[in-house]
């Protein structure tokens, strides 16, 4: 389950609406995932952008070892509110 950005302490500023508008297929975003008390920062590669309703579809770009059945390549659906960082090399 992804966390809302307001539930975490930020290392960077929350992405702006302008940054979300620039997202394209292949860009990386970072979200926090929570499962059974474990919290893991993960990168998700965007597959479908959420231009109309801020909903996105992406592929997990790394494998959090603490999570069962959550492996690299898993499809993840998320809202822009779940994103706390956009990889600066992709926008």
mmCIF file of N, CA, C and O in Angstrom:
data_model
loop_
_atom_site.group_PDB
_atom_site.id
_atom_site.type_symbol
_atom_site.label_atom_id
_atom_site.label_comp_id
_atom_site.label_asym_id
_atom_site.label_seq_id
_atom_site.Cartn_x
_atom_site.Cartn_y
_atom_site.Cartn_z
ATOM 1 N N UNK A 1 0.840 -1.174 0.000
ATOM 2 C CA UNK A 1 0.000 0.000 0.000
ATOM 3 C C UNK A 1 0.886 1.239 0.000
ATOM 4 O O UNK A 1 1.830 1.337 0.762
ATOM 5 N N UNK A 2 0.591 2.166 -0.834
ATOM 6 C CA UNK A 2 1.362 3.405 -0.891
ATOM 7 C C UNK A 2 0.879 4.361 0.188
ATOM 8 O O UNK A 2 -0.283 4.363 0.562
ATOM 9 N N UNK A 3 1.798 5.163 0.709
ATOM 10 C CA UNK A 3 1.453 6.177 1.704
ATOM 11 C C UNK A 3 1.172 7.504 1.028
ATOM 12 O O UNK A 3 1.688 7.799 -0.041
ATOM 13 N N UNK A 4 0.374 8.328 1.682
ATOM 14 C CA UNK A 4 0.164 9.699 1.234
ATOM 15 C C UNK A 4 1.409 10.492 1.584
ATOM 16 O O UNK A 4 2.014 10.274 2.632
ATOM 17 N N UNK A 5 1.812 11.427 0.740
ATOM 18 C CA UNK A 5 3.002 12.224 1.041
ATOM 19 C C UNK A 5 2.923 12.932 2.380
ATOM 20 O O UNK A 5 3.930 13.174 3.019
ATOM 21 N N UNK A 6 1.713 13.278 2.837
ATOM 22 C CA UNK A 6 1.586 13.973 4.119
ATOM 23 C C UNK A 6 1.909 13.068 5.299
ATOM 24 O O UNK A 6 2.024 13.533 6.417
ATOM 25 N N UNK A 7 2.068 11.776 5.059
ATOM 26 C CA UNK A 7 2.377 10.830 6.124
ATOM 27 C C UNK A 7 3.877 10.584 6.274
ATOM 28 O O UNK A 7 4.276 9.753 7.072
ATOM 29 N N UNK A 8 4.695 11.266 5.497
ATOM 30 C CA UNK A 8 6.137 11.028 5.557
ATOM 31 C C UNK A 8 6.874 12.336 5.764
ATOM 32 O O UNK A 8 6.330 13.410 5.591
ATOM 33 N N UNK A 9 8.117 12.229 6.146
ATOM 34 C CA UNK A 9 9.001 13.386 6.250
ATOM 35 C C UNK A 9 9.757 13.474 4.939
ATOM 36 O O UNK A 9 10.307 12.495 4.452
ATOM 37 N N UNK A 10 9.782 14.651 4.370
ATOM 38 C CA UNK A 10 10.343 14.814 3.038
ATOM 39 C C UNK A 10 11.835 15.098 3.053
ATOM 40 O O UNK A 10 12.311 15.892 3.842
ATOM 41 N N UNK A 11 12.532 14.443 2.129
ATOM 42 C CA UNK A 11 13.921 14.769 1.842
ATOM 43 C C UNK A 11 13.963 15.829 0.741
ATOM 44 O O UNK A 11 14.942 16.538 0.587
ATOM 45 N N UNK A 12 12.900 15.893 -0.050
ATOM 46 C CA UNK A 12 12.799 16.821 -1.163
ATOM 47 C C UNK A 12 11.421 17.473 -1.126
ATOM 48 O O UNK A 12 10.538 17.030 -0.393
ATOM 49 N N UNK A 13 11.217 18.490 -1.940
ATOM 50 C CA UNK A 13 9.917 19.129 -2.022
ATOM 51 C C UNK A 13 8.919 18.215 -2.724
ATOM 52 O O UNK A 13 9.284 17.432 -3.603
ATOM 53 N N UNK A 14 7.645 18.324 -2.355
ATOM 54 C CA UNK A 14 6.589 17.562 -3.022
ATOM 55 C C UNK A 14 6.550 18.000 -4.486
ATOM 56 O O UNK A 14 6.625 19.194 -4.777
ATOM 57 N N UNK A 15 6.415 17.053 -5.419
ATOM 58 C CA UNK A 15 6.340 17.436 -6.829
ATOM 59 C C UNK A 15 5.163 18.381 -7.089
ATOM 60 O O UNK A 15 4.087 18.236 -6.505
ATOM 61 N N UNK A 16 5.376 19.321 -7.976
ATOM 62 C CA UNK A 16 4.344 20.294 -8.318
ATOM 63 C C UNK A 16 3.424 19.743 -9.408
ATOM 64 O O UNK A 16 3.752 18.761 -10.087
ATOM 65 N N UNK A 17 2.289 20.414 -9.597
ATOM 66 C CA UNK A 17 1.388 20.036 -10.682
ATOM 67 C C UNK A 17 2.088 20.140 -12.027
ATOM 68 O O UNK A 17 1.858 19.314 -12.915
ATOM 69 N N UNK A 18 2.940 21.137 -12.185
ATOM 70 C CA UNK A 18 3.685 21.291 -13.438
ATOM 71 C C UNK A 18 4.600 20.094 -13.692
ATOM 72 O O UNK A 18 4.743 19.640 -14.822
ATOM 73 N N UNK A 19 5.239 19.596 -12.638
ATOM 74 C CA UNK A 19 6.108 18.420 -12.795
ATOM 75 C C UNK A 19 5.286 17.192 -13.171
ATOM 76 O O UNK A 19 5.709 16.389 -14.007
ATOM 77 N N UNK A 20 4.111 17.045 -12.561
ATOM 78 C CA UNK A 20 3.254 15.911 -12.923
ATOM 79 C C UNK A 20 2.795 16.003 -14.372
ATOM 80 O O UNK A 20 2.688 14.988 -15.049
ATOM 81 N N UNK A 21 2.526 17.198 -14.854
ATOM 82 C CA UNK A 21 2.100 17.376 -16.243
ATOM 83 C C UNK A 21 3.197 16.971 -17.222
ATOM 84 O O UNK A 21 2.916 16.578 -18.345
ATOM 85 N N UNK A 22 4.458 17.055 -16.790
ATOM 86 C CA UNK A 22 5.589 16.699 -17.653
ATOM 87 C C UNK A 22 5.900 15.204 -17.636
ATOM 88 O O UNK A 22 6.697 14.738 -18.454
ATOM 89 N N UNK A 23 5.295 14.455 -16.693
ATOM 90 C CA UNK A 23 5.581 13.020 -16.621
ATOM 91 C C UNK A 23 5.192 12.328 -17.916
ATOM 92 O O UNK A 23 4.165 12.636 -18.516
ATOM 93 N N UNK A 24 6.030 11.382 -18.316
ATOM 94 C CA UNK A 24 5.754 10.618 -19.524
ATOM 95 C C UNK A 24 6.106 9.151 -19.278
ATOM 96 O O UNK A 24 6.749 8.812 -18.285
ATOM 97 N N UNK A 25 5.665 8.312 -20.160
ATOM 98 C CA UNK A 25 5.951 6.886 -20.064
ATOM 99 C C UNK A 25 7.461 6.685 -19.970
ATOM 100 O O UNK A 25 8.220 7.288 -20.729
ATOM 101 N N UNK A 26 7.888 5.874 -19.005
ATOM 102 C CA UNK A 26 9.307 5.590 -18.809
ATOM 103 C C UNK A 26 9.944 6.386 -17.693
ATOM 104 O O UNK A 26 11.032 6.049 -17.233
ATOM 105 N N UNK A 27 9.287 7.469 -17.232
ATOM 106 C CA UNK A 27 9.821 8.261 -16.126
ATOM 107 C C UNK A 27 9.716 7.462 -14.823
ATOM 108 O O UNK A 27 8.887 6.563 -14.685
ATOM 109 N N UNK A 28 10.573 7.815 -13.857
ATOM 110 C CA UNK A 28 10.565 7.147 -12.553
ATOM 111 C C UNK A 28 10.008 8.073 -11.482
ATOM 112 O O UNK A 28 10.358 9.250 -11.431
ATOM 113 N N UNK A 29 9.140 7.509 -10.635
ATOM 114 C CA UNK A 29 8.625 8.236 -9.472
ATOM 115 C C UNK A 29 8.911 7.387 -8.242
ATOM 116 O O UNK A 29 9.075 6.172 -8.331
ATOM 117 N N UNK A 30 8.986 8.043 -7.097
ATOM 118 C CA UNK A 30 9.269 7.322 -5.859
ATOM 119 C C UNK A 30 8.071 7.442 -4.926
ATOM 120 O O UNK A 30 7.526 8.517 -4.730
ATOM 121 N N UNK A 31 7.657 6.296 -4.363
ATOM 122 C CA UNK A 31 6.577 6.246 -3.379
ATOM 123 C C UNK A 31 7.052 5.415 -2.191
ATOM 124 O O UNK A 31 8.026 4.662 -2.287
ATOM 125 N N UNK A 32 6.366 5.562 -1.072
ATOM 126 C CA UNK A 32 6.601 4.691 0.078
ATOM 127 C C UNK A 32 5.538 3.612 0.078
ATOM 128 O O UNK A 32 4.354 3.906 -0.074
ATOM 129 N N UNK A 33 5.970 2.376 0.233
ATOM 130 C CA UNK A 33 5.030 1.260 0.334
ATOM 131 C C UNK A 33 5.102 0.710 1.749
ATOM 132 O O UNK A 33 6.175 0.672 2.355
ATOM 133 N N UNK A 34 3.960 0.272 2.261
ATOM 134 C CA UNK A 34 3.870 -0.265 3.614
ATOM 135 C C UNK A 34 3.238 -1.645 3.547
ATOM 136 O O UNK A 34 2.220 -1.845 2.879
ATOM 137 N N UNK A 35 3.840 -2.608 4.253
ATOM 138 C CA UNK A 35 3.276 -3.952 4.337
ATOM 139 C C UNK A 35 3.734 -4.596 5.635
ATOM 140 O O UNK A 35 4.937 -4.708 5.889
ATOM 141 N N UNK A 36 2.773 -4.985 6.461
ATOM 142 C CA UNK A 36 3.055 -5.696 7.715
ATOM 143 C C UNK A 36 4.101 -4.992 8.564
ATOM 144 O O UNK A 36 5.033 -5.593 9.088
ATOM 145 N N UNK A 37 3.994 -3.672 8.676
ATOM 146 C CA UNK A 37 4.900 -2.919 9.528
ATOM 147 C C UNK A 37 6.192 -2.481 8.869
ATOM 148 O O UNK A 37 6.947 -1.711 9.441
ATOM 149 N N UNK A 38 6.469 -2.977 7.679
ATOM 150 C CA UNK A 38 7.667 -2.555 6.950
ATOM 151 C C UNK A 38 7.333 -1.390 6.039
ATOM 152 O O UNK A 38 6.281 -1.352 5.410
ATOM 153 N N UNK A 39 8.240 -0.435 5.962
ATOM 154 C CA UNK A 39 8.096 0.700 5.055
ATOM 155 C C UNK A 39 9.300 0.685 4.121
ATOM 156 O O UNK A 39 10.440 0.559 4.555
ATOM 157 N N UNK A 40 9.033 0.803 2.850
ATOM 158 C CA UNK A 40 10.111 0.749 1.864
ATOM 159 C C UNK A 40 9.893 1.827 0.815
ATOM 160 O O UNK A 40 8.792 2.019 0.323
ATOM 161 N N UNK A 41 10.950 2.553 0.498
ATOM 162 C CA UNK A 41 10.930 3.512 -0.611
ATOM 163 C C UNK A 41 11.202 2.743 -1.893
ATOM 164 O O UNK A 41 12.193 2.016 -1.981
ATOM 165 N N UNK A 42 10.313 2.911 -2.856
ATOM 166 C CA UNK A 42 10.472 2.180 -4.115
ATOM 167 C C UNK A 42 10.311 3.117 -5.298
ATOM 168 O O UNK A 42 9.592 4.114 -5.230
ATOM 169 N N UNK A 43 10.986 2.779 -6.370
ATOM 170 C CA UNK A 43 10.819 3.477 -7.639
ATOM 171 C C UNK A 43 9.809 2.724 -8.484
ATOM 172 O O UNK A 43 9.811 1.494 -8.537
ATOM 173 N N UNK A 44 8.956 3.487 -9.143
ATOM 174 C CA UNK A 44 7.986 2.922 -10.072
ATOM 175 C C UNK A 44 8.202 3.606 -11.420
ATOM 176 O O UNK A 44 8.254 4.830 -11.507
ATOM 177 N N UNK A 45 8.338 2.785 -12.462
ATOM 178 C CA UNK A 45 8.455 3.328 -13.813
ATOM 179 C C UNK A 45 7.056 3.536 -14.365
ATOM 180 O O UNK A 45 6.241 2.614 -14.406
ATOM 181 N N UNK A 46 6.763 4.747 -14.777
ATOM 182 C CA UNK A 46 5.426 5.104 -15.246
ATOM 183 C C UNK A 46 5.136 4.420 -16.581
ATOM 184 O O UNK A 46 5.937 4.489 -17.508
ATOM 185 N N UNK A 47 3.971 3.736 -16.654
ATOM 186 C CA UNK A 47 3.517 3.112 -17.898
ATOM 187 C C UNK A 47 2.366 3.885 -18.524
ATOM 188 O O UNK A 47 2.243 3.950 -19.728
ATOM 189 N N UNK A 48 1.479 4.409 -17.673
ATOM 190 C CA UNK A 48 0.338 5.187 -18.141
ATOM 191 C C UNK A 48 0.254 6.431 -17.284
ATOM 192 O O UNK A 48 0.212 6.341 -16.056
ATOM 193 N N UNK A 49 0.259 7.599 -17.913
ATOM 194 C CA UNK A 49 0.194 8.843 -17.162
ATOM 195 C C UNK A 49 -1.249 9.168 -16.810
ATOM 196 O O UNK A 49 -2.177 8.691 -17.443
ATOM 197 N N UNK A 50 -1.424 9.988 -15.785
ATOM 198 C CA UNK A 50 -2.740 10.314 -15.275
ATOM 199 C C UNK A 50 -3.173 11.717 -15.611
ATOM 200 O O UNK A 50 -3.584 12.447 -14.728
ATOM 201 N N UNK A 51 -3.083 12.093 -16.828
ATOM 202 C CA UNK A 51 -3.379 13.477 -17.209
ATOM 203 C C UNK A 51 -4.808 13.901 -16.874
ATOM 204 O O UNK A 51 -5.054 15.037 -16.553
ATOM 205 N N UNK A 52 -5.763 12.993 -16.943
ATOM 206 C CA UNK A 52 -7.157 13.373 -16.711
ATOM 207 C C UNK A 52 -7.550 13.343 -15.239
ATOM 208 O O UNK A 52 -8.238 14.222 -14.763
ATOM 209 N N UNK A 53 -7.132 12.325 -14.518
ATOM 210 C CA UNK A 53 -7.604 12.172 -13.137
ATOM 211 C C UNK A 53 -6.487 11.898 -12.143
ATOM 212 O O UNK A 53 -6.760 11.473 -11.037
ATOM 213 N N UNK A 54 -5.258 12.123 -12.504
ATOM 214 C CA UNK A 54 -4.107 11.950 -11.618
ATOM 215 C C UNK A 54 -3.885 10.512 -11.173
ATOM 216 O O UNK A 54 -3.193 10.271 -10.200
ATOM 217 N N UNK A 55 -4.486 9.551 -11.859
ATOM 218 C CA UNK A 55 -4.219 8.146 -11.582
ATOM 219 C C UNK A 55 -3.171 7.649 -12.569
ATOM 220 O O UNK A 55 -3.196 7.999 -13.747
ATOM 221 N N UNK A 56 -2.251 6.826 -12.047
ATOM 222 C CA UNK A 56 -1.143 6.342 -12.856
ATOM 223 C C UNK A 56 -1.051 4.825 -12.761
ATOM 224 O O UNK A 56 -1.509 4.224 -11.795
ATOM 225 N N UNK A 57 -0.436 4.247 -13.752
ATOM 226 C CA UNK A 57 -0.096 2.826 -13.746
ATOM 227 C C UNK A 57 1.395 2.757 -14.002
ATOM 228 O O UNK A 57 1.925 3.481 -14.858
ATOM 229 N N UNK A 58 2.077 1.902 -13.240
ATOM 230 C CA UNK A 58 3.508 1.770 -13.433
ATOM 231 C C UNK A 58 3.997 0.385 -13.086
ATOM 232 O O UNK A 58 3.232 -0.486 -12.669
ATOM 233 N N UNK A 59 5.291 0.202 -13.259
ATOM 234 C CA UNK A 59 5.944 -1.079 -12.986
ATOM 235 C C UNK A 59 6.992 -0.849 -11.908
ATOM 236 O O UNK A 59 7.810 0.077 -12.012
ATOM 237 N N UNK A 60 6.958 -1.684 -10.883
ATOM 238 C CA UNK A 60 7.936 -1.592 -9.798
ATOM 239 C C UNK A 60 9.334 -1.789 -10.377
ATOM 240 O O UNK A 60 9.584 -2.746 -11.104
ATOM 241 N N UNK A 61 10.233 -0.866 -10.054
ATOM 242 C CA UNK A 61 11.570 -0.876 -10.638
ATOM 243 C C UNK A 61 12.616 -1.524 -9.737
ATOM 244 O O UNK A 61 13.768 -1.638 -10.108
ATOM 245 N N UNK A 62 12.229 -1.918 -8.535
ATOM 246 C CA UNK A 62 13.153 -2.637 -7.644
ATOM 247 C C UNK A 62 12.354 -3.622 -6.794
ATOM 248 O O UNK A 62 11.143 -3.575 -6.775
ATOM 249 N N UNK A 63 13.043 -4.531 -6.125
ATOM 250 C CA UNK A 63 12.378 -5.565 -5.331
ATOM 251 C C UNK A 63 12.630 -5.334 -3.845
ATOM 252 O O UNK A 63 13.723 -5.588 -3.354
ATOM 253 N N UNK A 64 11.615 -4.851 -3.114
ATOM 254 C CA UNK A 64 11.786 -4.700 -1.667
ATOM 255 C C UNK A 64 11.798 -6.080 -1.003
ATOM 256 O O UNK A 64 10.799 -6.788 -1.038
ATOM 257 N N UNK A 65 12.927 -6.469 -0.432
ATOM 258 C CA UNK A 65 13.074 -7.831 0.091
ATOM 259 C C UNK A 65 12.176 -8.101 1.285
ATOM 260 O O UNK A 65 11.880 -9.252 1.582
ATOM 261 N N UNK A 66 11.705 -7.047 1.969
ATOM 262 C CA UNK A 66 10.874 -7.244 3.142
ATOM 263 C C UNK A 66 9.442 -7.632 2.779
ATOM 264 O O UNK A 66 8.697 -8.086 3.628
ATOM 265 N N UNK A 67 9.034 -7.443 1.531
ATOM 266 C CA UNK A 67 7.649 -7.664 1.133
ATOM 267 C C UNK A 67 7.505 -8.985 0.392
ATOM 268 O O UNK A 67 8.246 -9.266 -0.539
ATOM 269 N N UNK A 68 6.493 -9.753 0.784
ATOM 270 C CA UNK A 68 6.188 -10.985 0.066
ATOM 271 C C UNK A 68 5.372 -10.635 -1.175
ATOM 272 O O UNK A 68 4.521 -9.764 -1.149
ATOM 273 N N UNK A 69 5.613 -11.331 -2.255
ATOM 274 C CA UNK A 69 4.849 -11.188 -3.493
ATOM 275 C C UNK A 69 4.893 -9.786 -4.094
ATOM 276 O O UNK A 69 3.989 -9.405 -4.828
ATOM 277 N N UNK A 70 5.900 -9.012 -3.751
ATOM 278 C CA UNK A 70 6.085 -7.700 -4.367
ATOM 279 C C UNK A 70 7.487 -7.707 -4.964
ATOM 280 O O UNK A 70 8.467 -7.554 -4.262
ATOM 281 N N UNK A 71 7.546 -7.922 -6.259
ATOM 282 C CA UNK A 71 8.826 -8.062 -6.939
ATOM 283 C C UNK A 71 8.962 -7.059 -8.065
ATOM 284 O O UNK A 71 7.971 -6.505 -8.551
ATOM 285 N N UNK A 72 10.192 -6.861 -8.489
ATOM 286 C CA UNK A 72 10.450 -6.013 -9.649
ATOM 287 C C UNK A 72 9.578 -6.470 -10.807
ATOM 288 O O UNK A 72 9.417 -7.668 -11.041
ATOM 289 N N UNK A 73 8.976 -5.523 -11.484
ATOM 290 C CA UNK A 73 8.108 -5.843 -12.607
ATOM 291 C C UNK A 73 6.632 -5.902 -12.255
ATOM 292 O O UNK A 73 5.792 -5.977 -13.143
ATOM 293 N N UNK A 74 6.297 -5.853 -10.967
ATOM 294 C CA UNK A 74 4.893 -5.897 -10.543
ATOM 295 C C UNK A 74 4.185 -4.611 -10.968
ATOM 296 O O UNK A 74 4.719 -3.529 -10.846
ATOM 297 N N UNK A 75 2.961 -4.753 -11.478
ATOM 298 C CA UNK A 75 2.154 -3.602 -11.868
ATOM 299 C C UNK A 75 1.627 -2.926 -10.606
ATOM 300 O O UNK A 75 1.099 -3.580 -9.705
ATOM 301 N N UNK A 76 1.782 -1.602 -10.534
ATOM 302 C CA UNK A 76 1.337 -0.809 -9.391
ATOM 303 C C UNK A 76 0.450 0.320 -9.912
ATOM 304 O O UNK A 76 0.822 1.011 -10.860
ATOM 305 N N UNK A 77 -0.713 0.495 -9.295
ATOM 306 C CA UNK A 77 -1.590 1.625 -9.596
ATOM 307 C C UNK A 77 -1.468 2.613 -8.445
ATOM 308 O O UNK A 77 -1.485 2.214 -7.283
ATOM 309 N N UNK A 78 -1.369 3.903 -8.775
ATOM 310 C CA UNK A 78 -1.180 4.895 -7.728
ATOM 311 C C UNK A 78 -1.719 6.243 -8.175
ATOM 312 O O UNK A 78 -1.933 6.485 -9.364
ATOM 313 N N UNK A 79 -1.947 7.100 -7.217
ATOM 314 C CA UNK A 79 -2.439 8.459 -7.447
ATOM 315 C C UNK A 79 -1.260 9.421 -7.290
ATOM 316 O O UNK A 79 -0.291 9.109 -6.587
ATOM 317 N N UNK A 80 -1.353 10.579 -7.883
ATOM 318 C CA UNK A 80 -0.272 11.558 -7.754
ATOM 319 C C UNK A 80 -0.019 11.918 -6.292
ATOM 320 O O UNK A 80 1.106 12.253 -5.924
ATOM 321 N N UNK A 81 -1.043 11.812 -5.446
ATOM 322 C CA UNK A 81 -0.862 12.106 -4.016
ATOM 323 C C UNK A 81 0.065 11.115 -3.322
ATOM 324 O O UNK A 81 0.539 11.389 -2.225
ATOM 325 N N UNK A 82 0.306 9.962 -3.914
ATOM 326 C CA UNK A 82 1.193 8.961 -3.318
ATOM 327 C C UNK A 82 2.664 9.230 -3.633
ATOM 328 O O UNK A 82 3.547 8.670 -2.997
ATOM 329 N N UNK A 83 2.923 10.060 -4.618
ATOM 330 C CA UNK A 83 4.291 10.320 -5.087
ATOM 331 C C UNK A 83 4.928 11.392 -4.223
ATOM 332 O O UNK A 83 4.372 12.458 -4.024
ATOM 333 N N UNK A 84 6.114 11.086 -3.708
ATOM 334 C CA UNK A 84 6.821 12.108 -2.930
ATOM 335 C C UNK A 84 8.078 12.586 -3.627
ATOM 336 O O UNK A 84 8.718 13.540 -3.192
ATOM 337 N N UNK A 85 8.454 11.944 -4.723
ATOM 338 C CA UNK A 85 9.621 12.400 -5.475
ATOM 339 C C UNK A 85 9.516 11.908 -6.914
ATOM 340 O O UNK A 85 9.056 10.801 -7.174
ATOM 341 N N UNK A 86 9.927 12.774 -7.828
ATOM 342 C CA UNK A 86 10.065 12.387 -9.230
ATOM 343 C C UNK A 86 11.559 12.394 -9.518
ATOM 344 O O UNK A 86 12.253 13.371 -9.203
ATOM 345 N N UNK A 87 12.059 11.317 -10.099
ATOM 346 C CA UNK A 87 13.483 11.238 -10.407
ATOM 347 C C UNK A 87 13.860 12.422 -11.297
ATOM 348 O O UNK A 87 13.332 12.559 -12.404
ATOM 349 N N UNK A 88 14.745 13.294 -10.810
ATOM 350 C CA UNK A 88 15.063 14.519 -11.569
ATOM 351 C C UNK A 88 15.717 14.260 -12.921
ATOM 352 O O UNK A 88 15.694 15.123 -13.779
ATOM 353 N N UNK A 89 16.266 13.085 -13.116
ATOM 354 C CA UNK A 89 16.899 12.791 -14.412
ATOM 355 C C UNK A 89 15.857 12.457 -15.459
ATOM 356 O O UNK A 89 16.194 12.341 -16.633
ATOM 357 N N UNK A 90 14.577 12.274 -15.060
ATOM 358 C CA UNK A 90 13.563 11.877 -16.015
ATOM 359 C C UNK A 90 12.632 13.006 -16.433
ATOM 360 O O UNK A 90 11.873 12.833 -17.365
ATOM 361 N N UNK A 91 12.673 14.146 -15.731
ATOM 362 C CA UNK A 91 11.762 15.233 -16.138
ATOM 363 C C UNK A 91 12.554 16.401 -16.703
ATOM 364 O O UNK A 91 13.704 16.551 -16.511
#
